[in-house]
PDB file of C-alpha atoms in Angstrom:
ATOM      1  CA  UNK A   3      74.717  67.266 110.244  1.00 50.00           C
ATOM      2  CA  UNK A   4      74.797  70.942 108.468  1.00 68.00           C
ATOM      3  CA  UNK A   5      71.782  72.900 108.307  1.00 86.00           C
ATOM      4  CA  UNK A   6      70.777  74.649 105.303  1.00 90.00           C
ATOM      5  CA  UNK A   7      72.182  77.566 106.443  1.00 89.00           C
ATOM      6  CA  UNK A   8      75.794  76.225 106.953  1.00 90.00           C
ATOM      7  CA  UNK A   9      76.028  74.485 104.169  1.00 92.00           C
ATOM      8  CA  UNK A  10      75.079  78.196 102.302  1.00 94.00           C
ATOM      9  CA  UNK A  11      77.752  79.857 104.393  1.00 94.00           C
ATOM     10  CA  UNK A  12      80.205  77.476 104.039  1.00 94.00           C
ATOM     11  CA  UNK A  13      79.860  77.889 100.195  1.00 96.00           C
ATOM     12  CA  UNK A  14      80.154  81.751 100.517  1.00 96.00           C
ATOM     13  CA  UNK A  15      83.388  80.977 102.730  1.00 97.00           C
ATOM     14  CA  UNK A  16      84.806  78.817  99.509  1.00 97.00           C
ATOM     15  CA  UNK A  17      83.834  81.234  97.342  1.00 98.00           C
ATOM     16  CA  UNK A  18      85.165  83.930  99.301  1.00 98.00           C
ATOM     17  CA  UNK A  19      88.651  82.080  99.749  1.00 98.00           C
ATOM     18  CA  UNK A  20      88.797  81.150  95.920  1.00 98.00           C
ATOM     19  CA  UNK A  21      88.991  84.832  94.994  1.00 98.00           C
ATOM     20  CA  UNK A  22      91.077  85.814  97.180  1.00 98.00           C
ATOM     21  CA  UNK A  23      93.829  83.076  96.168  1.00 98.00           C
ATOM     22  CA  UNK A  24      93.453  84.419  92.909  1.00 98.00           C
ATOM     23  CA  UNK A  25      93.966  88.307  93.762  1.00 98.00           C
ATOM     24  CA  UNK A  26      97.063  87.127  95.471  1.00 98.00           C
ATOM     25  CA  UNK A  27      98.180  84.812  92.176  1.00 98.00           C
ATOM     26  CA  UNK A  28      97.398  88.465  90.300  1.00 97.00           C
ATOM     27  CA  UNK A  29      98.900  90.821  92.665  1.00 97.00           C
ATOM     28  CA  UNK A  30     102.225  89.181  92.082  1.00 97.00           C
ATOM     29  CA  UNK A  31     101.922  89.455  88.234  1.00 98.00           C
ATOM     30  CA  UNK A  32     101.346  93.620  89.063  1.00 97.00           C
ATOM     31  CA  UNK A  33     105.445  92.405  90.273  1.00 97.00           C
ATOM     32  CA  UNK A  34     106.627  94.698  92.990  1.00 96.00           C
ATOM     33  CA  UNK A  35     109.529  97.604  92.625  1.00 96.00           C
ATOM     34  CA  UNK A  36     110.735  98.490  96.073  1.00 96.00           C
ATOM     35  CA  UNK A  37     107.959 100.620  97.536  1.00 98.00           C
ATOM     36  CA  UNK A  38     105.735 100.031  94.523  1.00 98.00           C
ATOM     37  CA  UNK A  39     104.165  97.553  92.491  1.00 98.00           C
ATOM     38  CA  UNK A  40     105.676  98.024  88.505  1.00 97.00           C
ATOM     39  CA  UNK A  41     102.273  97.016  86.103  1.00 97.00           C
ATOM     40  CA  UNK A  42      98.885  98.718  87.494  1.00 97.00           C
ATOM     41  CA  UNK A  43      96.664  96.411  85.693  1.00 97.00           C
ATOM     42  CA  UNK A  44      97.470  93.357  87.375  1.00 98.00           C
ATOM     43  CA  UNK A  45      97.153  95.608  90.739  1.00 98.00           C
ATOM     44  CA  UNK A  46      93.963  96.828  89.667  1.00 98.00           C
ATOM     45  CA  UNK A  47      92.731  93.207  88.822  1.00 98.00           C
ATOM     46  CA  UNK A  48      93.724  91.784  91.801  1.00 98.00           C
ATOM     47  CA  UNK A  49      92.235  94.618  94.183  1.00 98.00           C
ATOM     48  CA  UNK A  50      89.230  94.289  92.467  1.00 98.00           C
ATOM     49  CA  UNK A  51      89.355  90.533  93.122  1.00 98.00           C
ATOM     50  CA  UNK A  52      90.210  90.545  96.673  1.00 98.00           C
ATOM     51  CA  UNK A  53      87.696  93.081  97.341  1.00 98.00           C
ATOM     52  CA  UNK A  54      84.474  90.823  95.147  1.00 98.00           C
ATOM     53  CA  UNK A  55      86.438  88.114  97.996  1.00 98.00           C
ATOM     54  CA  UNK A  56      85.232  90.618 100.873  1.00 98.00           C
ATOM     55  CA  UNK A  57      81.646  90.486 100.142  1.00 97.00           C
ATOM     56  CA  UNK A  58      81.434  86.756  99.547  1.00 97.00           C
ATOM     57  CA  UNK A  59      82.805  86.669 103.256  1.00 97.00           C
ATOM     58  CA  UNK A  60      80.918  89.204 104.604  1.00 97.00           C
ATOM     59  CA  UNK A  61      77.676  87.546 102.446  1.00 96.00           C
ATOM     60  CA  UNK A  62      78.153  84.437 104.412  1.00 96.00           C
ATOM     61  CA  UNK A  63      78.440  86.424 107.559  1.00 96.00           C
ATOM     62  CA  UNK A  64      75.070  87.127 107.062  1.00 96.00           C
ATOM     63  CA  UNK A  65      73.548  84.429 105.890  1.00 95.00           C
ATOM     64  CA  UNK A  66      74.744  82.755 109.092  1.00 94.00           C
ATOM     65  CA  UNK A  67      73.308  85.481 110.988  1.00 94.00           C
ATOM     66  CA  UNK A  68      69.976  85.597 109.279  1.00 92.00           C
ATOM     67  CA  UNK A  69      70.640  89.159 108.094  1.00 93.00           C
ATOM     68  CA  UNK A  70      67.954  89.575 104.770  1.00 90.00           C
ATOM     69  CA  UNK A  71      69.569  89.242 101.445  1.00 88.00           C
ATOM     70  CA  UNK A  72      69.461  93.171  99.927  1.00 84.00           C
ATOM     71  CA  UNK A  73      66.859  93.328  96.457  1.00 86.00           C
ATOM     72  CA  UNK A  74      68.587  94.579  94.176  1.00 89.00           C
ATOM     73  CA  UNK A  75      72.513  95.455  93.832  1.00 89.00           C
ATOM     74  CA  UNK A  76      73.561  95.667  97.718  1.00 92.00           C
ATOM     75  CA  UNK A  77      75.460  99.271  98.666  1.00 94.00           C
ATOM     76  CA  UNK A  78      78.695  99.403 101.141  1.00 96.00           C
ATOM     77  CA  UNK A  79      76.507 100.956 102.780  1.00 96.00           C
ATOM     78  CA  UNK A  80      74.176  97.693 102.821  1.00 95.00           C
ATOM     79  CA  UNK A  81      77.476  95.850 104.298  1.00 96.00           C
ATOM     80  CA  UNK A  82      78.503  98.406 106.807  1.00 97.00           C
ATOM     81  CA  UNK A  83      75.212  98.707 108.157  1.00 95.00           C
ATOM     82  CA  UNK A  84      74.753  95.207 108.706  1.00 94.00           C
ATOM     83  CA  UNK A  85      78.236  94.330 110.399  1.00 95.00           C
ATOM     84  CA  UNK A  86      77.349  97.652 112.545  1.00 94.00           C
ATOM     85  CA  UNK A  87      74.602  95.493 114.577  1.00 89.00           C
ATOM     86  CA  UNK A  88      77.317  92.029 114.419  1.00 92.00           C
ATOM     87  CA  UNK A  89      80.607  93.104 114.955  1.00 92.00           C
ATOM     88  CA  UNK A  90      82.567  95.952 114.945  1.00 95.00           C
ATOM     89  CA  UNK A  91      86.098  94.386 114.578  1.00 96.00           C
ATOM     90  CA  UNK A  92      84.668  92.956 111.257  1.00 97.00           C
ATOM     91  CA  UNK A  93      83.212  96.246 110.446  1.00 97.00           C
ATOM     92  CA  UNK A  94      86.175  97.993 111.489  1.00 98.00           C
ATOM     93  CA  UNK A  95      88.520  95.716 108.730  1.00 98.00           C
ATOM     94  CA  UNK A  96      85.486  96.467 106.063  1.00 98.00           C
ATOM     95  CA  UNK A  97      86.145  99.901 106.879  1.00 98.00           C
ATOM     96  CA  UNK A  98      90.051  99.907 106.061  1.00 98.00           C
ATOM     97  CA  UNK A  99      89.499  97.075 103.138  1.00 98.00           C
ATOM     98  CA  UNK A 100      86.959  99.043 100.853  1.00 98.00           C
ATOM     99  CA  UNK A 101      88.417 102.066 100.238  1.00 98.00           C
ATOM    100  CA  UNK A 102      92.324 100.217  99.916  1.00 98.00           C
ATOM    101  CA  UNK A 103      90.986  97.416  97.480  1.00 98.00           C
ATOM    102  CA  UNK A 104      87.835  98.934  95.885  1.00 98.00           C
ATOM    103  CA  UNK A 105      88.524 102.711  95.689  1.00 98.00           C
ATOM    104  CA  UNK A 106      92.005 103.201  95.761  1.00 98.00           C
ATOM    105  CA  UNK A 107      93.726 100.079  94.250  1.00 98.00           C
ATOM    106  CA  UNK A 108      90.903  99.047  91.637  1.00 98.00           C
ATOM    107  CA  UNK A 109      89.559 102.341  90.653  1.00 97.00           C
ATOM    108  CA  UNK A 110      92.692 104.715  91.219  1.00 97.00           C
ATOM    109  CA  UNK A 111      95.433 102.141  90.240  1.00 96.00           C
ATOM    110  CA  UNK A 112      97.137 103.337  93.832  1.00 97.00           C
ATOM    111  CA  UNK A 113     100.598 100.769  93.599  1.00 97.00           C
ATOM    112  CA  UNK A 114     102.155 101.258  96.994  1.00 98.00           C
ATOM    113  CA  UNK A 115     103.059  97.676  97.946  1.00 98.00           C
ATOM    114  CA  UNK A 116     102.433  98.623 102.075  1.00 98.00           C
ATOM    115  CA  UNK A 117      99.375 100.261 101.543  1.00 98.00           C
ATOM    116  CA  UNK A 118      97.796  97.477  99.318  1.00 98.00           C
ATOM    117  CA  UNK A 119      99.330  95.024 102.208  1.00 98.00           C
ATOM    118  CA  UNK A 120      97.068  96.606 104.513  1.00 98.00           C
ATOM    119  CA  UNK A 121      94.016  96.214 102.207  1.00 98.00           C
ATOM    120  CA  UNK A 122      95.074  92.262 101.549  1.00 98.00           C
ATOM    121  CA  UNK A 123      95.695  91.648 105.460  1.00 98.00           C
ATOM    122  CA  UNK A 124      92.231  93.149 106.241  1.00 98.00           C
ATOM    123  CA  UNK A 125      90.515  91.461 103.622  1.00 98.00           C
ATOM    124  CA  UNK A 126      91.954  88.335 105.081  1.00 98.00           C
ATOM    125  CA  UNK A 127      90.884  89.233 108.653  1.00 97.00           C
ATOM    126  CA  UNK A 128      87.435  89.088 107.824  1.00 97.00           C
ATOM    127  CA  UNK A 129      87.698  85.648 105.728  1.00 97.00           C
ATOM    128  CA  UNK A 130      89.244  84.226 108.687  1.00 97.00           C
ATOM    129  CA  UNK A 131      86.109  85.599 110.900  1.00 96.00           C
ATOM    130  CA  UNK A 132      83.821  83.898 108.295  1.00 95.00           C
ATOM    131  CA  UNK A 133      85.462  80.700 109.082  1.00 95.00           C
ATOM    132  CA  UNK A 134      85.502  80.827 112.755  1.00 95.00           C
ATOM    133  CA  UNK A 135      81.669  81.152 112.679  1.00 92.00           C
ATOM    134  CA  UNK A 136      81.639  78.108 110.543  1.00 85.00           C
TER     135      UNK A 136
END
């Protein structure tokens, strides 16, 4: 039988996997053009996405880990802080996913299809750690 606490995580794992099927149904709107990717706001939407897909992961991460919910609008810094103490091969895919989803793809617009790869495949990495703890 779940606990209360699985059953929580497990929800932040569907969540987590919902968004990030629908960054990837966005990201090939943004349609790519050899190195790049031709219409920025579908990139933008889908980085955005994927990265919203992060937290929900890393949020059920911590919720199976008993790590307090932040008060208030939680930081990076929040995140980083708390995979420091779990595991640094999640932390280490945080590291690469933030600033290639959130800051660069979202904010900046940045379209090269191998760097936003790299964002997606990290992103993934740490889903895929949510669900082994499952």
């Amino acid at each position: 039988m779940k606990t209360d606490i699985n059953i929580k995580a497990q929800k932040s794992y569907d969540e987590a996997s919902r968004f990030m099927n629908n960054a990837r149904k966005e990201l090939q709107l943004a349609k790519k053009h050899g190195k790049l990717y031709e219409d920025v706001k579908h990139l933008q939407m889908a980085c955005g996405t994927a990265y919203l897909g992060v937290l929900k992961a890393v949020d059920g991460i911590f919720i199976l880990r008993n790590i307090p919910k932040s008060k208030g609008r939680p930081s990076i810094d929040y995140y980083k802080e708390g995979l420091s103490n779990l595991d640094k091969k999640t932390l280490t895919s945080l590291n690469i996913a933030y600033p290639i989803l959130h800051l660069y793809g979202y904010y900046d617009g940045f379209n090269e299809v191998k760097t936003i790869s790299i964002g997606f495949d990290e992103a993934e990495n740490i889903l895929k750690k949510l669900k082994q703890m499952l």
